[in-house]
Short mmCIF file of C-alpha atoms and ligand atoms in Angstrom, two decimals:
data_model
loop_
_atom_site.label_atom_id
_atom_site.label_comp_id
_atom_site.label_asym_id
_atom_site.label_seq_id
_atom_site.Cartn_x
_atom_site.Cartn_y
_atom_site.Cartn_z
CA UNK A 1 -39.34 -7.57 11.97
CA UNK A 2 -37.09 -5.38 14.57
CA UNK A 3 -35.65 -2.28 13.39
CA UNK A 4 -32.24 -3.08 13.77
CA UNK A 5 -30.80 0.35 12.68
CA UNK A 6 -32.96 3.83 13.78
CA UNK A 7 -32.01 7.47 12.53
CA UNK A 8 -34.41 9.37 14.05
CA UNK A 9 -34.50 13.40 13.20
CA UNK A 10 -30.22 13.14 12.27
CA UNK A 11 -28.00 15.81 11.68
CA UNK A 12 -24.23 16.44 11.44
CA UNK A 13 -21.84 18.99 11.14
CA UNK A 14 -18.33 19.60 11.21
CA UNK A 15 -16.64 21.88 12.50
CA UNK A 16 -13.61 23.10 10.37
CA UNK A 17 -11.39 26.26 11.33
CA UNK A 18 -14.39 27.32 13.58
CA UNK A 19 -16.69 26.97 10.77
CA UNK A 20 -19.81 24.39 10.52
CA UNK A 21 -21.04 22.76 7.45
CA UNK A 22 -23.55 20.51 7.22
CA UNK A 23 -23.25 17.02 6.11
CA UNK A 24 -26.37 15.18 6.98
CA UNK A 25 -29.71 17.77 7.37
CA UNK A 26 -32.23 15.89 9.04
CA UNK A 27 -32.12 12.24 8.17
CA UNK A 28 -34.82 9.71 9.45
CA UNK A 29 -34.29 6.22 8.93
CA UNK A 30 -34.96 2.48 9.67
CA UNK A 31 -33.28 -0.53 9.02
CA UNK A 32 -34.49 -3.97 9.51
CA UNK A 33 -32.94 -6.91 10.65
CA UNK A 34 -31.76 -8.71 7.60
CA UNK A 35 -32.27 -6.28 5.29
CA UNK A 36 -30.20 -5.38 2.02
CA UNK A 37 -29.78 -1.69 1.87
CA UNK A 38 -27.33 0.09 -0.70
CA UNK A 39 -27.08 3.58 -0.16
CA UNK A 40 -25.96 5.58 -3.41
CA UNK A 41 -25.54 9.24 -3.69
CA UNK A 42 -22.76 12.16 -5.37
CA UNK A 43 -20.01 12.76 -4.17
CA UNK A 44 -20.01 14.76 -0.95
CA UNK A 45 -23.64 13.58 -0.36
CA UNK A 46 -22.92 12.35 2.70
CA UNK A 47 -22.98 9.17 2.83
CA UNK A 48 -19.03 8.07 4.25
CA UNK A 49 -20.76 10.35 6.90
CA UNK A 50 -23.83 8.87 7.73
CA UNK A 51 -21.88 5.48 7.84
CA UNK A 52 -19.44 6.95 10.69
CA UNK A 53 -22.57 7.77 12.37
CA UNK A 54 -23.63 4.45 12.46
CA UNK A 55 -20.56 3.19 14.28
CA UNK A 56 -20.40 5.76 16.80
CA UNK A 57 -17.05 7.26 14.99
CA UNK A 58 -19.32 10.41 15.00
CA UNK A 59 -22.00 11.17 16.66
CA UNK A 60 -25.28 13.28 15.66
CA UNK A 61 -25.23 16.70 16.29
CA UNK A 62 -29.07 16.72 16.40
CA UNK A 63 -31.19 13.47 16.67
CA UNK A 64 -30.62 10.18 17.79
CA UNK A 65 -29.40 7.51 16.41
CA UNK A 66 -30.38 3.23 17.65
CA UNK A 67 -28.52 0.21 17.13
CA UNK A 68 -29.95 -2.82 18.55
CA UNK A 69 -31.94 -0.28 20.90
CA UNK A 70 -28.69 1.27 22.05
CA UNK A 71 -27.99 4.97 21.48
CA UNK A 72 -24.47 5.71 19.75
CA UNK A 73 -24.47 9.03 21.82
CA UNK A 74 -24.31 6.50 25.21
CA UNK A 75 -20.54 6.30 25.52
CA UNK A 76 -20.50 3.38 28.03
CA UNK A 77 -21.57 1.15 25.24
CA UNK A 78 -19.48 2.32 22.45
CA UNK A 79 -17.67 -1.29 21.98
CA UNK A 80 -21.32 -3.00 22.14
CA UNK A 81 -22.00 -0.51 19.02
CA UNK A 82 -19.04 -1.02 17.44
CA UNK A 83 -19.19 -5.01 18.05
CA UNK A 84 -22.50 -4.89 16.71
CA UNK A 85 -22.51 -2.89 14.01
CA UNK A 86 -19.33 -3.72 12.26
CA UNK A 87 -17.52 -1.47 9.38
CA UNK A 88 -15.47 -2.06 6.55
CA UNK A 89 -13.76 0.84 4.58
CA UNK A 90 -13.26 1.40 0.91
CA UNK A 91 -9.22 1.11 1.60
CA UNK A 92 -7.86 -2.41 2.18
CA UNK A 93 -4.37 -1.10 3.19
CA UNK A 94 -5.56 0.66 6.06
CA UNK A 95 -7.80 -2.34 7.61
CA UNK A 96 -5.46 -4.67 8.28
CA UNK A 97 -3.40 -4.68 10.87
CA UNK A 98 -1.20 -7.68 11.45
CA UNK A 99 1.37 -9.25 9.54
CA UNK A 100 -0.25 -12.74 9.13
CA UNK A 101 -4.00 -13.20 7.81
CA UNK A 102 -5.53 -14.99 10.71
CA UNK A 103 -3.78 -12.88 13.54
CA UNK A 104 -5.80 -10.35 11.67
CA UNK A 105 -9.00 -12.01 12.12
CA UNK A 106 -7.93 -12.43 15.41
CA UNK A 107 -7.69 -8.89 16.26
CA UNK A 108 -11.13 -7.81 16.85
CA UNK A 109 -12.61 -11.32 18.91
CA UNK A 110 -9.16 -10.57 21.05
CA UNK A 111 -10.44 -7.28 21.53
CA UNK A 112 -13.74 -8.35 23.16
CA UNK A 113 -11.88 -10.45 25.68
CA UNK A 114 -12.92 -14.11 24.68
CA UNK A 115 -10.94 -17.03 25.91
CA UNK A 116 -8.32 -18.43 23.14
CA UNK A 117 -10.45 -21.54 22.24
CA UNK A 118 -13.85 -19.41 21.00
CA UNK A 119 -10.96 -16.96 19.34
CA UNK A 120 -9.50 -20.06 17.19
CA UNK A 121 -13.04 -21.16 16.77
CA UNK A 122 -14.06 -17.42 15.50
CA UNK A 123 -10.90 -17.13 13.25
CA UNK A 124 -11.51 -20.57 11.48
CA UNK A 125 -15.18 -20.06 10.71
CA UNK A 126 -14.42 -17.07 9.52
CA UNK A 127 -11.91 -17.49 7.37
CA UNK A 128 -14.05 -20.58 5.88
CA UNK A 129 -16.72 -18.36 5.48
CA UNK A 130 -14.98 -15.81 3.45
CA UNK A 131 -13.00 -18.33 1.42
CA UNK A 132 -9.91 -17.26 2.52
CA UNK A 133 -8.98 -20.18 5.17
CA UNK A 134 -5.75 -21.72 2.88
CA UNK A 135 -4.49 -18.58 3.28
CA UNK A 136 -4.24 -17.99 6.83
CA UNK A 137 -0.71 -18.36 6.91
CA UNK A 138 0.40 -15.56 4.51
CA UNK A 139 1.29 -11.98 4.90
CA UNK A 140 -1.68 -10.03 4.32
CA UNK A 141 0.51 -8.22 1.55
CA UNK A 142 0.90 -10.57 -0.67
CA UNK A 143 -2.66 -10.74 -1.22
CA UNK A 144 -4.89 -8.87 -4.05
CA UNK A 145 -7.21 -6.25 -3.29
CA UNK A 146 -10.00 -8.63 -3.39
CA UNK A 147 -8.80 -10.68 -1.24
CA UNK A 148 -7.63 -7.90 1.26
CA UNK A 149 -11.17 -6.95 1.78
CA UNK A 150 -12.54 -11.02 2.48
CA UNK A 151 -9.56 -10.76 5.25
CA UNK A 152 -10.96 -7.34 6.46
CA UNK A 153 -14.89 -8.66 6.38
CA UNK A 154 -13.64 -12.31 8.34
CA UNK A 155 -12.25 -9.47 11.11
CA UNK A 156 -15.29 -8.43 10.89
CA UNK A 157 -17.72 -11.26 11.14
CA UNK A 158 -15.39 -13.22 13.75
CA UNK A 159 -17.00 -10.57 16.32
CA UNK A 160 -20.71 -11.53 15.50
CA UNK A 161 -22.30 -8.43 14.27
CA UNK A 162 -25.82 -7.68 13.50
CA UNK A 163 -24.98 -5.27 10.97
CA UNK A 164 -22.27 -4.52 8.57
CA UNK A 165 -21.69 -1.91 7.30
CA UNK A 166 -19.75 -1.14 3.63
CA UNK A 167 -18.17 2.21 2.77
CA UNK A 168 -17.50 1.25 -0.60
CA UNK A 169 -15.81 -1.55 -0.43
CA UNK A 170 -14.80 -2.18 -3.88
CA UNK A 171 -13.88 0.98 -5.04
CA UNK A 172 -10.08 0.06 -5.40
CA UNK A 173 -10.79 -3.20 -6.96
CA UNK A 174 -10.99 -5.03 -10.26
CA UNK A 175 -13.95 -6.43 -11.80
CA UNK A 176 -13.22 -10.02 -10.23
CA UNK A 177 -11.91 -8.40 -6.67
CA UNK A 178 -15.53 -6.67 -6.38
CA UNK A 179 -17.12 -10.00 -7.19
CA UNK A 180 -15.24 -11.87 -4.78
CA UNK A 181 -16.37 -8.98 -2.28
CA UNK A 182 -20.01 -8.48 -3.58
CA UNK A 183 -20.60 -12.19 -3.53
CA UNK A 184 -19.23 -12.61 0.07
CA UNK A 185 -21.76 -9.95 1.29
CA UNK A 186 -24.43 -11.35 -0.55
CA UNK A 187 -23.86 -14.73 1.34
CA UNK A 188 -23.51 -12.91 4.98
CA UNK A 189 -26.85 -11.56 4.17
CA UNK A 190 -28.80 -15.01 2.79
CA UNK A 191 -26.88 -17.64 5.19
CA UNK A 192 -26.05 -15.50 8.21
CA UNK A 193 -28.96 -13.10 8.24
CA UNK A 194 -26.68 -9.86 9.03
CA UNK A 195 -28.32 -6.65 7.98
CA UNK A 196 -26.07 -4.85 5.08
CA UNK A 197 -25.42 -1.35 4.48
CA UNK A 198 -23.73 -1.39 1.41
CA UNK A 199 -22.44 2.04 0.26
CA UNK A 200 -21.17 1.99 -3.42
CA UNK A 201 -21.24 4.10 -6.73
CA UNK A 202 -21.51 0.95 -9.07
CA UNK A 203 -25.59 0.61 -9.56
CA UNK A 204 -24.74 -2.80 -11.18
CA UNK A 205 -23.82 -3.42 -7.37
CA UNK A 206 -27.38 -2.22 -6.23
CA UNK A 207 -29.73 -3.83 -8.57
CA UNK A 208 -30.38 -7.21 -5.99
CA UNK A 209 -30.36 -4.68 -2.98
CA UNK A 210 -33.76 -4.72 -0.83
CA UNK A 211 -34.12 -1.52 -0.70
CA UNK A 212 -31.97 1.13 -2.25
CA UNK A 213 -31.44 5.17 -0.53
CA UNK A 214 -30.08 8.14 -2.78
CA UNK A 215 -28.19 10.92 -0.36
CA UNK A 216 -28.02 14.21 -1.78
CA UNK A 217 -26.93 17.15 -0.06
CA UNK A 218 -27.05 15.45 3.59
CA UNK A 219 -30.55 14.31 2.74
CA UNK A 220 -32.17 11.44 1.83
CA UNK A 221 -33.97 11.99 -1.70
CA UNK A 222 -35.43 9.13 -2.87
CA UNK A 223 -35.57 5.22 -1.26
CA UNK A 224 -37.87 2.24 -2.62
CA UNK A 225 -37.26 -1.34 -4.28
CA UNK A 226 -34.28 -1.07 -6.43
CA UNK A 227 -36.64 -1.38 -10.16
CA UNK A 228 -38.35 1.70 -8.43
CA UNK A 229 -35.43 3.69 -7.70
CA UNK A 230 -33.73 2.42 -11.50
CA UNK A 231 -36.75 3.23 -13.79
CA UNK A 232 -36.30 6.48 -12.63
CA UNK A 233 -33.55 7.43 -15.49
CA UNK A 234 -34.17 11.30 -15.67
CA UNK A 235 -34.66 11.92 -12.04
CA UNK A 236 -30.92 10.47 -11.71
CA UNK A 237 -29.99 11.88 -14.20
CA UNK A 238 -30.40 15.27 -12.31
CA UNK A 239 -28.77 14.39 -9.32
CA UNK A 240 -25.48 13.13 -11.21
CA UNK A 241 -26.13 9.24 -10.94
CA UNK A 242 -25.93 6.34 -13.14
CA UNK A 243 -28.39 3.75 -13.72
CA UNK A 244 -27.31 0.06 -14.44
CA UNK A 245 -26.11 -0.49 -17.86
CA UNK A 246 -28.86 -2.47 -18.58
CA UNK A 247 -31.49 0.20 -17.47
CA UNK A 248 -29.90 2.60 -19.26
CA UNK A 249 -29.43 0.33 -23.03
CA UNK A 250 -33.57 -0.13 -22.53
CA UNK A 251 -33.84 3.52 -21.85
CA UNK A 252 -32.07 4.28 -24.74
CA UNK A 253 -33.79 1.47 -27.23
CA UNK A 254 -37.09 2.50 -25.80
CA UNK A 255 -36.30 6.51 -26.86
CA UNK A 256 -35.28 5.12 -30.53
CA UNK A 257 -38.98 4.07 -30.83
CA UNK A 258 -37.80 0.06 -29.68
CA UNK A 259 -40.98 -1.70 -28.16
CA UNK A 260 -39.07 -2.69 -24.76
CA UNK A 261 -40.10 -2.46 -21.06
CA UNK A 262 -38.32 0.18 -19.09
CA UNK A 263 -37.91 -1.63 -15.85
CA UNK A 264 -34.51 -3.76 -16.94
CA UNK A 265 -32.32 -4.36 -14.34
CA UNK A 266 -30.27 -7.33 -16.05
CA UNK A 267 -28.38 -8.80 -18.42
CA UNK A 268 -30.97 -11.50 -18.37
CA UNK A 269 -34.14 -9.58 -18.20
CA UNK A 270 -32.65 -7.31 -21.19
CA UNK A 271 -31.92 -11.01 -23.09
CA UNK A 272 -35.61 -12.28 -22.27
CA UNK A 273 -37.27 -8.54 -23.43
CA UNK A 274 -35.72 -8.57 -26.55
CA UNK A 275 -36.14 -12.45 -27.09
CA UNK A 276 -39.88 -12.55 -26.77
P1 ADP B 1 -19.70 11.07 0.53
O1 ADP B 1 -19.19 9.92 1.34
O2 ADP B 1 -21.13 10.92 0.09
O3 ADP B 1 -18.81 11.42 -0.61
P2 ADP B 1 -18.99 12.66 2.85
O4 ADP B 1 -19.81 12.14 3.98
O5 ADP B 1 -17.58 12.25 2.80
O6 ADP B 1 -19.74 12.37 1.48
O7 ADP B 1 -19.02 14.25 2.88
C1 ADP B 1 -20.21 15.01 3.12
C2 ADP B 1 -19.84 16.48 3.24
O8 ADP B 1 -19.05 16.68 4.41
C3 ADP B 1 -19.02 17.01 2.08
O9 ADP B 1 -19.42 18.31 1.82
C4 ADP B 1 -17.60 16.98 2.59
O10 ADP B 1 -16.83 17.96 2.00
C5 ADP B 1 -17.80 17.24 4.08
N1 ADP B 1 -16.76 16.58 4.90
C6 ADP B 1 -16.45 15.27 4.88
N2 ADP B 1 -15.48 14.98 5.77
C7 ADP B 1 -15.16 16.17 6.37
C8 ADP B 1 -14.24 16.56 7.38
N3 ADP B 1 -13.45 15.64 7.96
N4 ADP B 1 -14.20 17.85 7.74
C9 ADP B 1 -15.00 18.77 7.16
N5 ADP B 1 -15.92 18.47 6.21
C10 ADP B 1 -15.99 17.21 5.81
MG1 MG B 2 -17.61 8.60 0.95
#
């Protein structure tokens, strides 16, 4: 498999009433195509960042950084980056841009110059594909938050990216708005094949992830299968972070002396453990 996504040797500062702080210190990644990443970290860890990176909104100070091969520093091919490597932001409010759902949609494909046919084409599948095509008509806001964010992934998808990438993207919503979200991601990633970086502080969000990153400090700190990452209680601990509820119960039975496995991830696994 191709490495869709590269970080090679990446750093970034700001620069803030002439003063330079650090927010990533040296990152080296890579990202394949089709992967599920979810990248977790504090607050202030960089990750909001590191995802500007990746869509050219920033670029390193030191390093490099690949999409598809191209170099986000190469300015000529900024809307190739951007085109491929689509993002969508924790607020849905400031994502949409038109007064009627599927002239929203239609905003990005119009942007890459296609002909009005392949736009209409692009808007409908899109739409579909999010589950948000009987509402095409309304005014984006008059829909929930949930819904919001399946209009701002359709703009999205409607321009055919390779990646997307998720700055999280369900922080504002309710339980069933991030499950309408969470499951439309899922399905861009099993049907469609596009690579996901999924930035989010709810672990539950994280557990069917390929591959799950922990930022700290601008760094990368830990990265492996997400039952690695999870069983890793204490370690989290340290660094501020959650585990999934489930992880945690079983790390709490297991310290009362209960004869449990400490690698539960689920509801279900949990329900099978104690079941046995
Ligand atoms: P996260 O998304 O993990 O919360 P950020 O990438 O937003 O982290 O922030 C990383 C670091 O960069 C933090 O120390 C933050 O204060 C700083 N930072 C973020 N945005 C700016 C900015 N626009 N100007 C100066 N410093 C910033
Ligand atoms: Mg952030």
């Amino acid at each position: 498999m191709d490495n869709i996504v590269k970080i090679d040797n990446v750093s970034f500062e700001y620069i803030q009433d002439g003063l330079e702080s650090k927010a990533l210190d040296n990152i080296s990644l890579n990202i394949k195509r089709g992967e599920f990443v979810v990248i977790i970290g504090h607050n202030g860890s960089g990750k909001s960042t590191l995802s500007k990176n990746l869509n050219a909104i920033f670029k390193p100070t030191k390093g490099n950084i690949y999409i598809k091969g191209i170099n986000t520093k190469d300015d000529s091919k900024v809307w190739d980056i951007r085109q491929s490597a689509g993002m969508v932001f924790q607020n849905p409010d400031n994502q949409i841009v038109a007064t009627v759902v599927e002239e929203d949609v239609a905003f990005g494909p119009e942007n890459l110059g296609l002909d009005p046919g392949e736009i209409k084409k692009r808007v409908e599948e899109s739409l579909k594909f999010v589950g948000m095509y009987e509402l095409k008509n309304k005014p984006p806001h008059l829909l929930s938050g949930g819904q919001k964010q399946r209009v701002a992934i359709a703009g999205i998808i409607a321009m055919k990216p390779d990646v997307l990438i998720l700055d999280e993207p369900t922080a504002m919503l309710d339980p069933s708005g991030r499950k309408e979200v969470i499951n439309t991601i899922k399905k861009l990633n099993k049907e469609d094949n596009i690579t996901i970086i999924h930035i989010t502080h709810f672990m539950e969000e994280a557990v069917d992830a390929d591959r799950v990153i922990v930022m700290e400090k601008g760094k990368i700190v830990m990265q492996g299968p997400p039952r690695e990452i999870f069983t890793q209680v204490e370690k989290l601990k340290e660094l501020g972070l959650d585990v999934p509820f489930m992880t945690e119960l079983a790390y709490e039975l297991k310290k009362e002396g209960l004869d449990i496995d400490s690698d539960i991830l689920t509801v279900d696994e949990m329900v099978i453990n104690l079941c046995q």
